[in-house]
Structure formats: structure tokens, C-alpha cells
Tab-separated table of C-alpha atoms and ligand atoms in Angstrom:
chain	number	residue	atom	x	y	z
A	839	MET	CA	-8.105	9.533	38.092
A	840	ARG	CA	-8.372	12.814	36.204
A	841	ILE	CA	-11.321	15.188	36.584
A	842	PHE	CA	-11.869	18.347	34.575
A	843	THR	CA	-13.910	21.107	36.205
A	844	ALA	CA	-15.067	24.533	35.034
A	845	SER	CA	-17.998	26.871	35.394
A	846	LEU	CA	-20.043	29.060	33.071
A	847	ALA	CA	-23.157	30.588	34.508
A	848	THR	CA	-25.651	33.380	34.442
A	849	GLU	CA	-29.428	33.621	34.682
A	850	THR	CA	-31.108	35.207	31.690
A	851	ASN	CA	-34.258	37.264	32.055
A	852	THR	CA	-35.237	37.388	28.392
A	853	PHE	CA	-37.639	40.265	29.159
A	854	SER	CA	-34.887	42.453	30.690
A	855	PRO	CA	-33.192	45.348	28.875
A	856	MET	CA	-29.924	44.725	30.809
A	857	TYR	CA	-28.169	42.903	27.939
A	858	THR	CA	-25.279	40.646	28.914
A	859	ASP	CA	-21.914	40.252	27.230
A	860	VAL	CA	-18.457	38.936	28.047
A	861	HIS	CA	-17.651	42.062	30.049
A	862	SER	CA	-20.591	41.319	32.362
A	863	PHE	CA	-18.754	38.104	33.283
A	864	TYR	CA	-15.370	39.801	33.665
A	865	GLN	CA	-16.998	42.368	35.953
A	866	SER	CA	-18.906	39.884	38.141
A	867	PHE	CA	-16.564	36.891	38.358
A	868	TYR	CA	-13.950	35.452	36.041
A	869	ALA	CA	-11.171	33.069	37.042
A	870	PRO	CA	-9.010	31.430	34.359
A	871	PRO	CA	-7.299	28.088	35.133
A	872	GLY	CA	-5.472	28.055	38.466
A	873	GLN	CA	-6.690	31.507	39.422
A	874	HIS	CA	-9.893	30.573	41.205
A	875	PRO	CA	-9.788	31.937	44.767
A	876	ALA	CA	-9.967	29.519	47.709
A	877	THR	CA	-13.540	30.581	48.436
A	878	PRO	CA	-16.328	29.235	46.229
A	879	THR	CA	-18.897	31.222	44.329
A	880	LEU	CA	-22.499	30.067	43.922
A	881	CYS	CA	-21.870	28.389	40.587
A	882	SER	CA	-18.157	27.532	40.749
A	883	ALA	CA	-18.488	25.460	43.923
A	884	PRO	CA	-17.742	22.163	42.067
A	885	LEU	CA	-14.174	23.401	41.481
A	886	ILE	CA	-13.664	24.008	45.193
A	887	ALA	CA	-15.256	20.631	46.015
A	888	CYS	CA	-12.902	18.932	43.533
A	889	ARG	CA	-9.925	20.588	45.253
A	890	GLU	CA	-11.183	19.328	48.623
A	891	PHE	CA	-11.494	15.735	47.395
A	892	ALA	CA	-8.079	15.881	45.690
A	893	ALA	CA	-6.501	17.109	48.927
A	894	MET	CA	-7.722	13.891	50.602
A	895	ASP	CA	-6.886	11.521	47.740
A	896	ALA	CA	-3.470	11.630	46.057
A	897	SER	CA	-4.698	9.519	43.128
A	898	LEU	CA	-7.168	12.233	42.137
A	899	GLN	CA	-5.909	14.859	39.723
A	900	VAL	CA	-8.055	17.933	39.115
A	901	ILE	CA	-7.627	19.900	35.901
A	902	GLU	CA	-9.106	23.348	36.397
A	903	GLY	CA	-10.757	25.200	33.547
A	904	SER	CA	-12.128	28.722	33.483
A	905	CYS	CA	-14.943	29.811	35.780
A	906	ALA	CA	-17.190	32.696	34.799
A	907	TRP	CA	-20.346	34.159	36.294
A	908	ALA	CA	-22.355	37.188	35.251
A	909	GLU	CA	-24.962	38.868	37.408
A	910	PRO	CA	-28.392	37.842	36.084
A	911	GLY	CA	-29.435	40.075	33.224
A	912	GLY	CA	-30.972	40.202	29.779
A	913	LEU	CA	-30.189	38.108	26.710
A	914	LEU	CA	-26.536	37.059	26.382
A	915	ASN	CA	-24.677	38.240	23.327
A	916	ARG	CA	-24.090	35.274	20.975
A	917	HIS	CA	-20.419	35.950	20.326
A	918	SER	CA	-19.756	36.344	24.060
A	919	TYR	CA	-21.399	33.018	24.847
A	920	GLU	CA	-19.461	31.216	22.132
A	921	LEU	CA	-16.203	32.813	23.276
A	922	LEU	CA	-16.632	31.679	26.893
A	923	ARG	CA	-17.983	28.257	25.891
A	924	ASP	CA	-15.165	27.556	23.436
A	925	GLU	CA	-12.556	28.637	25.986
A	926	ILE	CA	-13.773	25.853	28.292
A	927	LEU	CA	-14.124	23.307	25.477
A	928	GLN	CA	-10.536	23.958	24.325
A	929	GLN	CA	-9.296	23.523	27.883
A	930	LEU	CA	-11.171	20.231	28.103
A	931	GLN	CA	-9.722	19.063	24.793
A	932	GLN	CA	-6.221	19.736	26.102
A	933	ALA	CA	-7.002	18.020	29.406
A	934	MET	CA	-8.121	14.751	27.776
A	935	PRO	CA	-8.082	11.945	28.719
A	936	VAL	CA	-10.265	12.545	31.786
A	937	GLN	CA	-12.700	10.213	33.548
A	938	ALA	CA	-15.141	12.912	34.642
A	939	VAL	CA	-16.198	16.443	33.685
A	940	LEU	CA	-17.891	18.385	36.480
A	941	LEU	CA	-19.318	21.791	35.691
A	942	GLY	CA	-20.812	24.571	37.746
A	943	LEU	CA	-23.803	25.762	35.735
A	944	HIS	CA	-26.828	27.882	36.490
A	945	GLY	CA	-29.250	26.443	33.999
A	946	ALA	CA	-31.193	29.502	32.874
A	947	MET	CA	-28.628	31.009	30.512
A	948	VAL	CA	-30.072	32.099	27.167
A	949	ALA	CA	-27.971	33.583	24.379
A	950	GLN	CA	-28.873	34.978	20.972
A	951	GLY	CA	-29.544	31.827	18.903
A	952	TYR	CA	-29.178	29.505	21.926
A	953	ASP	CA	-32.331	28.929	24.000
A	954	ASP	CA	-30.550	26.158	25.898
A	955	CYS	CA	-26.948	27.235	26.431
A	956	GLU	CA	-26.300	24.552	29.063
A	957	GLY	CA	-27.720	21.825	26.800
A	958	ASP	CA	-25.460	23.093	24.022
A	959	LEU	CA	-22.399	23.179	26.298
A	960	LEU	CA	-23.041	19.726	27.810
A	961	SER	CA	-23.612	18.203	24.348
A	962	ARG	CA	-20.330	19.632	23.095
A	963	VAL	CA	-18.571	18.318	26.191
A	964	ARG	CA	-20.064	14.878	25.486
A	965	ALA	CA	-18.873	15.087	21.879
A	966	ILE	CA	-15.316	15.603	23.130
A	967	THR	CA	-15.336	12.982	25.887
A	968	GLY	CA	-17.330	10.178	24.269
A	969	PRO	CA	-19.999	8.128	26.059
A	970	GLU	CA	-17.899	6.529	28.837
A	971	VAL	CA	-16.849	9.684	30.711
A	972	ILE	CA	-19.055	10.796	33.622
A	973	ILE	CA	-20.465	14.267	32.982
A	974	GLY	CA	-22.146	16.128	35.822
A	975	ALA	CA	-23.131	19.623	36.870
A	976	THR	CA	-24.637	21.600	39.683
A	977	LEU	CA	-27.639	23.729	38.765
A	978	ASP	CA	-29.481	26.594	40.327
A	979	PRO	CA	-33.103	25.498	40.908
A	980	HIS	CA	-34.178	28.607	38.969
A	981	SER	CA	-33.235	26.875	35.771
A	982	HIS	CA	-34.827	25.150	32.809
A	983	LEU	CA	-34.497	21.371	32.628
A	984	THR	CA	-34.282	20.388	28.966
A	985	PRO	CA	-34.150	16.970	27.293
A	986	GLN	CA	-30.823	17.953	25.682
A	987	ARG	CA	-29.181	18.374	29.098
A	988	LEU	CA	-30.561	15.129	30.420
A	989	ALA	CA	-29.346	13.295	27.335
A	990	ALA	CA	-25.845	14.750	27.465
A	991	SER	CA	-25.079	14.265	31.164
A	992	ASP	CA	-25.077	11.621	33.929
A	993	LEU	CA	-25.514	13.713	37.071
A	994	LEU	CA	-27.412	16.987	37.452
A	995	ILE	CA	-27.869	18.271	40.993
A	996	ALA	CA	-29.731	21.469	41.877
A	997	PHE	CA	-29.362	23.478	45.079
A	998	LYS	CA	-32.133	22.406	47.454
A	999	GLU	CA	-32.446	25.616	49.428
A	1000	PHE	CA	-33.896	28.929	48.315
A	1001	PRO	CA	-31.972	30.980	49.618
A	1002	HIS	CA	-29.296	28.817	47.965
A	1003	LEU	CA	-27.117	28.495	51.059
A	1004	ASP	CA	-26.391	24.824	50.357
A	1005	PHE	CA	-24.379	25.300	47.172
A	1006	MET	CA	-21.177	23.841	48.670
A	1007	GLN	CA	-23.004	20.734	49.967
A	1008	ARG	CA	-24.545	20.096	46.565
A	1009	ALA	CA	-21.139	20.508	44.878
A	1010	ARG	CA	-19.591	17.962	47.267
A	1011	GLU	CA	-22.445	15.555	46.516
A	1012	LEU	CA	-21.777	15.964	42.818
A	1013	VAL	CA	-18.092	15.105	43.197
A	1014	GLN	CA	-18.831	12.209	45.532
A	1015	LEU	CA	-21.386	10.626	43.182
A	1016	ALA	CA	-19.154	11.222	40.162
A	1017	LEU	CA	-16.241	9.429	41.855
A	1018	LEU	CA	-18.492	6.466	42.717
A	1019	ALA	CA	-19.729	6.368	39.127
A	1020	VAL	CA	-16.223	6.507	37.659
A	1021	ARG	CA	-15.202	3.613	39.917
A	1022	GLY	CA	-18.213	1.641	38.697
A	1023	GLU	CA	-19.781	1.471	42.155
A	1024	ILE	CA	-22.979	3.157	40.972
A	1025	LYS	CA	-24.658	3.630	37.614
A	1026	PRO	CA	-26.580	6.919	37.858
A	1027	VAL	CA	-29.781	7.185	35.846
A	1028	MET	CA	-31.817	10.404	35.754
A	1029	SER	CA	-35.628	10.464	35.745
A	1030	SER	CA	-37.616	13.681	35.499
A	1031	PHE	CA	-41.227	14.788	35.839
A	1032	ASP	CA	-42.805	17.921	34.401
A	1033	CYS	CA	-44.977	19.547	37.107
A	1034	ARG	CA	-46.662	21.780	34.479
A	1035	MET	CA	-46.485	24.813	36.728
A	1036	ILE	CA	-44.353	27.869	37.365
A	1037	ASP	CA	-44.248	29.574	40.741
A	1038	VAL	CA	-41.839	31.100	43.259
A	1039	LEU	CA	-40.884	28.451	45.842
A	1040	PRO	CA	-38.953	29.771	48.873
A	1041	THR	CA	-37.766	26.920	51.097
A	1042	SER	CA	-37.375	29.230	54.105
A	1043	HIS	CA	-41.178	29.084	54.419
A	1044	GLU	CA	-43.842	26.385	54.447
A	1045	PRO	CA	-44.903	24.305	52.630
A	1046	MET	CA	-41.564	24.091	50.799
A	1047	LYS	CA	-39.550	23.917	54.016
A	1048	SER	CA	-41.134	20.576	54.977
A	1049	PHE	CA	-41.120	19.338	51.382
A	1050	ILE	CA	-37.337	19.796	51.168
A	1051	SER	CA	-36.888	18.065	54.559
A	1052	LYS	CA	-38.914	15.138	53.243
A	1053	ILE	CA	-36.719	14.955	50.132
A	1054	ARG	CA	-33.587	14.919	52.302
A	1055	GLU	CA	-35.030	12.059	54.349
A	1056	LEU	CA	-35.836	10.113	51.190
A	1057	GLU	CA	-32.225	10.509	50.078
A	1058	GLN	CA	-30.940	9.400	53.465
A	1059	GLN	CA	-33.216	6.345	53.380
A	1060	GLY	CA	-31.710	5.398	50.024
A	1061	ALA	CA	-34.824	5.984	47.908
A	1062	ALA	CA	-32.571	7.771	45.420
A	1063	LEU	CA	-28.968	8.915	44.990
A	1064	SER	CA	-30.152	12.495	44.573
A	1065	ILE	CA	-33.444	14.369	44.295
A	1066	SER	CA	-33.644	17.891	42.888
A	1067	VAL	CA	-36.525	20.310	42.590
A	1068	ILE	CA	-36.124	22.478	39.513
A	1069	HIS	CA	-38.227	25.495	40.474
A	1070	GLY	CA	-37.995	26.984	36.985
A	1071	PHE	CA	-37.424	30.602	36.027
A	1072	MET	CA	-40.495	32.465	34.790
A	1073	ALA	CA	-38.499	35.331	33.279
A	1074	GLY	CA	-36.995	33.028	30.663
A	1075	ASP	CA	-39.031	32.703	27.471
A	1076	VAL	CA	-37.896	29.209	26.435
A	1077	SER	CA	-39.879	26.104	25.598
A	1078	ASP	CA	-38.777	24.101	28.667
A	1079	MET	CA	-39.514	26.794	31.273
A	1080	GLY	CA	-41.326	25.395	34.313
A	1081	THR	CA	-41.110	23.411	37.541
A	1082	LYS	CA	-39.713	19.875	37.307
A	1083	LEU	CA	-38.686	17.051	39.570
A	1084	LEU	CA	-35.390	15.283	38.934
A	1085	VAL	CA	-34.514	11.964	40.573
A	1086	ILE	CA	-31.204	10.143	40.160
A	1087	THR	CA	-31.264	6.446	41.016
A	1088	ASP	CA	-28.652	3.741	40.919
A	1089	ASN	CA	-29.887	2.305	37.609
A	1090	LYS	CA	-33.551	2.035	38.650
A	1091	PRO	CA	-35.299	4.162	36.027
A	1092	ALA	CA	-38.825	2.859	36.725
A	1093	GLU	CA	-38.527	3.569	40.462
A	1094	GLY	CA	-36.970	6.935	39.675
A	1095	GLU	CA	-39.811	7.895	37.379
A	1096	ALA	CA	-42.456	6.830	39.900
A	1097	LEU	CA	-40.780	8.826	42.668
A	1098	ALA	CA	-40.336	11.887	40.427
A	1099	GLN	CA	-44.020	11.750	39.524
A	1100	ALA	CA	-45.229	11.278	43.109
A	1101	LEU	CA	-43.091	14.137	44.425
A	1102	GLY	CA	-43.911	16.246	41.367
A	1103	MET	CA	-47.666	15.918	41.904
A	1104	GLU	CA	-47.260	16.730	45.606
A	1105	LEU	CA	-45.386	19.867	44.583
A	1106	PHE	CA	-48.139	20.672	42.064
A	1107	SER	CA	-50.627	20.667	44.949
A	1108	PHE	CA	-48.630	23.536	46.567
A	1109	ARG	CA	-49.066	25.859	43.556
A	1110	GLY	CA	-50.163	29.334	44.563
A	1111	LYS	CA	-49.545	28.621	48.264
A	1112	THR	CA	-45.776	28.912	48.554
A	1113	LEU	CA	-45.199	32.630	48.931
A	1114	PRO	CA	-45.101	34.569	52.181
A	1115	GLN	CA	-47.523	37.513	52.384
A	1116	PHE	CA	-46.636	40.135	49.754
A	1117	ASN	CA	-47.906	43.666	50.445
A	1118	ASP	CA	-48.428	46.690	48.248
A	1119	ILE	CA	-46.228	49.684	49.078
A	1120	ASN	CA	-48.697	51.589	51.244
A	1121	THR	CA	-49.764	48.538	53.238
A	1122	ALA	CA	-46.112	47.616	53.771
A	1123	LEU	CA	-45.192	51.090	55.030
A	1124	ASP	CA	-48.279	51.200	57.291
A	1125	LEU	CA	-47.218	47.874	58.781
A	1126	ALA	CA	-43.602	49.011	59.150
A	1127	GLN	CA	-44.602	52.165	61.040
A	1128	GLN	CA	-46.420	50.068	63.650
A	1129	VAL	CA	-43.284	48.105	64.586
A	1130	ALA	CA	-40.781	49.044	67.279
A	1131	GLY	CA	-37.330	47.879	66.248
A	1132	THR	CA	-35.683	47.303	62.889
A	1133	VAL	CA	-37.985	46.489	59.978
A	1134	VAL	CA	-36.604	44.899	56.821
A	1135	LEU	CA	-38.530	45.776	53.680
A	1136	ALA	CA	-37.788	43.539	50.717
A	1137	ASP	CA	-38.393	45.020	47.279
A	1138	VAL	CA	-39.065	41.578	45.815
A	1139	TRP	CA	-39.492	42.460	42.139
A	1140	ASP	CA	-36.589	44.886	41.716
A	1141	ASN	CA	-34.136	42.134	42.486
A	1142	PRO	CA	-31.017	42.149	40.272
A	1143	GLY	CA	-30.801	38.439	41.077
A	1144	GLY	CA	-33.745	38.047	38.702
A	1145	GLY	CA	-32.010	39.911	35.916
A	1146	VAL	CA	-33.570	43.358	36.389
A	1147	ALA	CA	-31.582	46.546	36.942
A	1148	GLY	CA	-31.991	47.088	40.669
A	1149	ASP	CA	-32.313	50.834	40.270
A	1150	GLY	CA	-36.036	51.022	41.030
A	1151	THR	CA	-37.282	53.894	43.188
A	1152	LEU	CA	-41.001	53.184	43.680
A	1153	ILE	CA	-40.728	52.295	47.370
A	1154	LEU	CA	-38.144	54.984	48.154
A	1155	HIS	CA	-40.389	57.657	46.613
A	1156	SER	CA	-43.147	56.591	49.030
A	1157	ILE	CA	-40.715	56.601	51.972
A	1158	ILE	CA	-39.663	60.152	51.060
A	1159	ALA	CA	-43.297	61.246	50.690
A	1160	ARG	CA	-44.041	59.944	54.203
A	1161	LYS	CA	-40.975	61.787	55.575
A	1162	LEU	CA	-39.716	58.610	57.273
A	1163	THR	CA	-36.281	58.800	58.881
A	1164	GLY	CA	-33.771	56.277	60.186
A	1165	VAL	CA	-33.981	54.602	56.771
A	1166	ALA	CA	-31.093	52.798	55.040
A	1167	VAL	CA	-31.434	51.568	51.463
A	1168	GLY	CA	-29.119	48.827	50.214
A	1169	THR	CA	-28.751	49.156	47.315
A	1170	ILE	CA	-29.671	51.210	44.277
A	1171	TRP	CA	-27.607	50.470	41.182
A	1172	ASP	CA	-26.314	53.660	39.602
A	1173	PRO	CA	-22.689	53.606	38.378
A	1174	MET	CA	-22.989	57.120	36.968
A	1175	ALA	CA	-24.072	58.573	40.306
A	1176	VAL	CA	-21.289	56.604	42.054
A	1177	LYS	CA	-18.719	58.202	39.736
A	1178	LEU	CA	-20.047	61.659	40.580
A	1179	CYS	CA	-19.886	60.911	44.321
A	1180	PHE	CA	-16.284	59.701	44.018
A	1181	ALA	CA	-15.394	62.851	42.110
A	1182	ALA	CA	-17.034	65.042	44.757
A	1183	GLY	CA	-15.363	63.188	47.639
A	1184	GLU	CA	-16.438	62.158	51.136
A	1185	GLY	CA	-18.163	64.946	53.026
A	1186	ALA	CA	-19.207	66.818	49.904
A	1187	VAL	CA	-22.771	68.091	49.649
A	1188	ILE	CA	-23.932	67.688	46.069
A	1189	ALA	CA	-27.019	67.943	43.896
A	1190	LEU	CA	-27.482	64.390	42.691
A	1191	ARG	CA	-29.886	62.539	40.409
A	1192	PHE	CA	-29.876	58.811	41.167
A	1193	GLY	CA	-31.828	55.635	40.392
A	1194	GLY	CA	-34.726	55.028	38.033
A	1195	LYS	CA	-32.726	55.280	34.836
A	1196	SER	CA	-32.904	51.825	33.281
A	1197	GLY	CA	-36.545	51.566	32.336
A	1198	ALA	CA	-39.991	53.082	32.355
A	1199	THR	CA	-41.709	50.943	34.985
A	1200	ALA	CA	-39.634	50.948	38.179
A	1201	GLY	CA	-39.995	54.583	39.228
A	1202	ALA	CA	-38.564	57.963	38.258
A	1203	PRO	CA	-35.042	59.122	39.152
A	1204	ILE	CA	-34.688	60.925	42.472
A	1205	ASP	CA	-33.182	64.420	42.680
A	1206	LYS	CA	-31.779	65.422	46.058
A	1207	THR	CA	-29.153	67.569	47.667
A	1208	ALA	CA	-27.222	64.832	49.417
A	1209	THR	CA	-24.134	64.458	51.567
A	1210	VAL	CA	-21.575	61.910	50.388
A	1211	ARG	CA	-21.026	60.044	53.667
A	1212	CYS	CA	-18.779	57.173	52.648
A	1213	LEU	CA	-16.970	55.915	49.554
A	1214	ALA	CA	-15.835	52.302	49.239
A	1215	ALA	CA	-13.856	51.106	46.223
A	1216	GLY	CA	-14.517	47.480	45.331
A	1217	ALA	CA	-16.929	46.826	48.203
A	1218	VAL	CA	-18.110	43.255	48.849
A	1219	GLN	CA	-20.926	41.552	50.747
A	1220	GLN	CA	-21.009	37.983	52.012
A	1221	PHE	CA	-23.364	35.210	50.912
A	1222	ALA	CA	-22.757	31.930	52.768
A	1223	ASP	CA	-19.177	30.963	51.863
A	1224	SER	CA	-18.834	33.410	49.007
A	1225	SER	CA	-17.935	37.083	48.624
A	1226	VAL	CA	-20.139	39.035	46.248
A	1227	PRO	CA	-18.602	42.095	44.550
A	1228	MET	CA	-20.718	45.252	44.722
A	1229	GLY	CA	-18.176	47.359	42.815
A	1230	ASP	CA	-17.366	50.911	43.846
A	1231	CYS	CA	-20.079	52.118	46.223
A	1232	ALA	CA	-21.120	55.471	47.609
A	1233	LEU	CA	-23.240	56.100	50.686
A	1234	ILE	CA	-25.303	59.256	50.387
A	1235	GLU	CA	-27.554	60.841	53.002
A	1236	PHE	CA	-30.468	63.278	52.799
A	1237	ASP	CA	-33.520	63.963	55.021
A	1238	GLY	CA	-32.627	61.171	57.491
A	1239	ILE	CA	-32.384	58.624	54.693
A	1240	GLU	CA	-29.167	56.847	53.717
A	1241	VAL	CA	-28.816	55.197	50.320
A	1242	ILE	CA	-26.007	52.938	49.165
A	1243	LEU	CA	-25.387	53.410	45.457
A	1244	ASN	CA	-23.524	50.517	43.849
A	1245	SER	CA	-21.810	50.119	40.494
A	1246	ASN	CA	-21.937	46.294	40.129
A	1247	ARG	CA	-25.520	45.155	39.915
A	1248	CYS	CA	-26.144	42.660	42.698
A	1249	GLN	CA	-29.009	41.665	44.925
A	1250	SER	CA	-29.043	42.306	48.668
A	1251	PHE	CA	-27.836	39.071	50.231
A	1252	ASP	CA	-26.607	39.925	53.676
A	1253	PRO	CA	-26.353	42.729	56.292
A	1254	SER	CA	-22.620	42.912	55.536
A	1255	LEU	CA	-23.575	45.079	52.566
A	1256	PHE	CA	-24.539	47.865	54.992
A	1257	ARG	CA	-21.466	47.364	57.185
A	1258	ALA	CA	-19.254	47.682	54.096
A	1259	LEU	CA	-20.362	51.329	53.947
A	1260	GLY	CA	-20.111	51.941	57.684
A	1261	ILE	CA	-23.790	51.439	58.586
A	1262	ALA	CA	-24.720	49.331	61.630
A	1263	PRO	CA	-27.954	47.905	60.179
A	1264	GLN	CA	-29.540	46.977	63.524
A	1265	GLN	CA	-29.386	50.677	64.498
A	1266	ARG	CA	-31.720	51.716	61.681
A	1267	LYS	CA	-35.506	51.784	61.861
A	1268	LEU	CA	-36.069	50.682	58.289
A	1269	LEU	CA	-33.805	48.697	55.962
A	1270	LEU	CA	-34.900	48.550	52.336
A	1271	VAL	CA	-33.264	45.719	50.392
A	1272	LYS	CA	-33.655	44.389	46.852
A	1273	SER	CA	-34.155	40.652	46.935
A	1274	THR	CA	-36.964	38.136	46.537
A	1275	ASN	CA	-35.846	35.720	49.235
A	1276	HIS	CA	-32.051	35.319	49.325
A	1277	PHE	CA	-31.870	38.126	51.899
A	1278	TYR	CA	-34.010	36.230	54.383
A	1279	GLN	CA	-31.510	34.088	56.320
A	1280	GLY	CA	-29.085	36.964	56.730
A	1281	PHE	CA	-31.536	39.694	57.666
A	1282	ALA	CA	-34.245	37.881	59.621
A	1283	PRO	CA	-32.099	37.532	62.806
A	1284	LEU	CA	-31.670	41.310	63.152
A	1285	ALA	CA	-35.215	42.231	62.125
A	1286	ALA	CA	-38.122	42.852	64.463
A	1287	LYS	CA	-40.215	42.223	61.349
A	1288	VAL	CA	-39.571	41.251	57.724
A	1289	ILE	CA	-42.040	42.709	55.236
A	1290	TYR	CA	-42.180	41.618	51.591
A	1291	VAL	CA	-43.183	44.453	49.254
A	1292	ASP	CA	-44.668	43.887	45.819
A	1293	ALA	CA	-44.096	47.187	44.032
A	1294	GLY	CA	-45.422	45.638	40.826
A	1295	ALA	CA	-42.297	46.181	38.688
A	1296	PRO	CA	-40.033	45.610	36.856
A	1297	TYR	CA	-39.662	41.782	37.118
A	1298	PRO	CA	-42.189	39.854	34.974
A	1299	SER	CA	-43.717	38.252	38.062
A	1300	ASP	CA	-47.122	37.350	36.616
A	1301	PRO	CA	-46.831	34.448	34.139
A	1302	THR	CA	-50.397	35.025	32.925
A	1303	ARG	CA	-49.355	38.462	31.649
A	1304	ASN	CA	-45.871	37.662	30.350
A	1305	LYS	CA	-45.616	37.555	26.564
A	1306	TYR	CA	-44.156	34.076	26.132
A	1307	THR	CA	-43.527	33.192	22.501
A	1308	LYS	CA	-41.769	29.838	22.916
A	1309	LEU	CA	-43.822	28.144	25.605
A	1310	ARG	CA	-45.994	25.401	24.039
A	1311	ARG	CA	-46.847	23.182	27.050
A	1312	PRO	CA	-49.873	23.759	29.256
A	1313	LEU	CA	-48.516	25.368	32.417
A	1314	TRP	CA	-50.267	26.611	35.564
A	1315	PRO	CA	-51.205	29.489	36.119
A	1316	ILE	CA	-51.388	30.268	32.392
A	1317	THR	CA	-53.451	27.089	31.943
A	1318	PRO	CA	-55.565	26.675	35.106
A	1319	ARG	CA	-55.846	22.824	34.799
A	1320	PRO	CA	-52.731	21.726	32.897
A	1321	PHE	CA	-53.176	17.993	33.563
A	1322	ASP	CA	-56.743	17.780	32.168
B	95	ZN	ZN1	-31.728	30.805	42.007
């Protein structure tokens, strides 16, 4: 049996000025055939899962295609998308005949002229393979589920957890179900339900935590081969944006549709109730100052994982104004400032302008006389089984505040980002990170308190105010009663 696997993924915030091109992929993650490291990345996990299955089964031959991931950003350059897409399609053409094509996708990639990149890619894969080959993919739940994707593929499986710590498990499920389908032991049929809502749905908190447990139990009881919650991605202005339920049954479409609808309406009843308490900056800092022990402040809307720059300074300006000390910030994206720190060298005291350069809404740049405490070329942080490149990083210090400046945009996943620059995070009073919820599992164990801060910018976090031009369906909260 021959399986082709590859990965092409990014998450496109169509409102973001951080335009994406092929170099964004080369900088974040790019592995041509045979060069994928032994550790998975969020979206290339199917390749690693294929290797695992092949290691246990000599009759299974895996043909590896290219894997590419770009940090979430703005609209993808058309030529860059076509270049990366066609690279994979050519590899597939050369690999034929295969019995399955398993891709690691994100599902919210938008390029100039392509509102549904994944639908386009899957359709072109189908055109090469013909109708008999099993086509499957893993998806990030922050994706758009389009009819074109459903029509072109047999198996779509989204990560269940947000934080997405289960990406390897979902990739193994994909391979396992694909092998069963190729052998004719199952006939997967996908059924979906449009929940007509868009919200942020962390599964580390209730009610989503219990909802995901319930879905796992349903799978274990055999109610379906796979159940995915597509959370949707509100920063993507495309017609299929929104929350959806996806059920894969063993050729029981009516049962699948009924289950998708029942679960979908249950999820709809959670709308507006899924987020932990978000605080404005002053409330958050008041709360933080009352806590003994390490406080983790999450700047939820300056999260590069949502496609924004990650160079916002709104919260740090308030921290400076309050003269707080024992503060470590991880991270602020500023490749220009990093270059200057590297040129000055460790120990140098320099006048530095950093942060706040990418847009008008996320705070002004900060000017300080700072000491360059640590320089790390090609620093990485961990996220579950994967290593996330932060690029060259500089740790600067001023007024009892340490700031890690990074040159690869990336969200704050894990305390290892502080250790990479020589900071013991549990020894600081206040850790400021940029992440909506992926930070939670890693940081909660060392925090006396986790405080979510809504600084109001720059992520388009309020769907009722976002200027959608392509959305035609009624969708809560834009339409208060979308099912009427
Ligand atoms: Zn996601």
C-alpha cells in the first residue's frame, strides 16, 4: 500500500497588514521530501504518523511530499500559494499510483484570488487521484469548513483541544481510519452542521471542556468514526466562516447528520458563555498586584497565532507607568531592534526603540535606555511535541523589567520561551505573554494566578464590528437569532 503525505498550512487573518509570502513559510517551517525532522509540527503531524504506521507495517510505503507552515498572518500572496501548492501536486503526480493522500492542513488559509485554498488544493488532489483514492486531512479547528473541501475529501479531522495539544493523536486517527478505508473495512461518510455562530471556544475551560469529553465518549461508544468541532476563525473574511460540527460515520449519512445537528445545537446554546473572564488593562494590573507569587498576564488580542504582529505595547506601557518590577515580557516581535541588540552585544547599554511599529492600534513604540542581557541565535520554544522557532532573540532589561524581543513572529506557547533567554519564569512576579489560550497548559502550573487581558487591539475580536464583505449567512452575534 502506498500513501502520499504532505502539508501546506497557515492561518490567514484577512484584516491583518502582515502579508504572507513564500518566504514566510521558509522562515517558519519548510521541509522538502525526506527532510522533515523526526519531531512533528502542528500541521505536519500526519507525516510523522504515517512514518510511525510504516515502521510497524512493512507493506506500507510512505511517499513524503513537502511540508510548509507559515506563522499566521495577513493575506497570502497568490504566486506564493500557487508555487507551494503546485510543488506538492507535482510530487503527488510523480508518486502515483497511491491508495491514499493524507495532508496536514490548517483550514483558514486565504490567498489573493483563493478564498478557499484548502478546497482548491483538495480538489486538485482529487483530480489527480480519481475517485477511488482515499483523501484525508487534519485541520485546525480555527478553520473554515467549505462544501468544496467536503466534496473533494473522505476524511477531515480537526484537533479537539484548544490549546491544540492533541495534534499527534488526531494525525494517528487520520492514518488509522484511512488505512481501514483503503482496505475496504469502513466507508467513511462526512456529515456537517452549520451552527450559525462564531465565538472563541477554549476547551481548557467549561463548558467546552465537558463538551469535548462527551464527544470523545460518543466516539468510543461507536456513535461515529470521528467527530470534529470546527470553531471557525473570525478574522477570515470568507463566505464559509463560522462554527460547524463535522461527523464521520461508517456510511450512515442520516445518523451522521442527526448527530451533527444535535451536537451543533448544543454548541449553539454555549454561545457567549465559553470565554474565561477577560479584564481591561487597569483591572488586570490591579488584580495582579493583589497576588503573592507569579502572575501570568495573557495579552489575548495581540497574539501572533491569530495573524497579528505581536509587537503591541499597550499593556507594557501601563506596567511601566505603574513602575512595576520583577516583570518579564515574552515576547515582543521586533526584528530591527533584535539586529541592533546583536550589533551592540551582550552587556551593552543602548538607547533602543522597540515594539509598536506594525500598526496604529496596538500601542506606540517604547524608547528606553536598556541593557542587552542575553542574545540567542535561532532560539526555540516547545509546544507539546513540537519545537517552535522564535528566530534570533534578544533579552533587554530596564527599570526592573525584562523584555524578550524576537525576530520570528510566534505566539507564547510555553515557559521554555523564557528559559531560552536565561530567565527562570517562576522567579518573576509578572509574566506577560501574547496568546489567547495556547499558553494556558504550559503556564498555569507555575502561576499563582492567570489573568486574561483584553487590551482591545489589534485582533478583530468583535464580529459585530468587523467589516465582513463575503459573509452572507446569518451568524450570531452579528445576527442575534440566526435560526429564526
Ligand atoms: Zn487554532
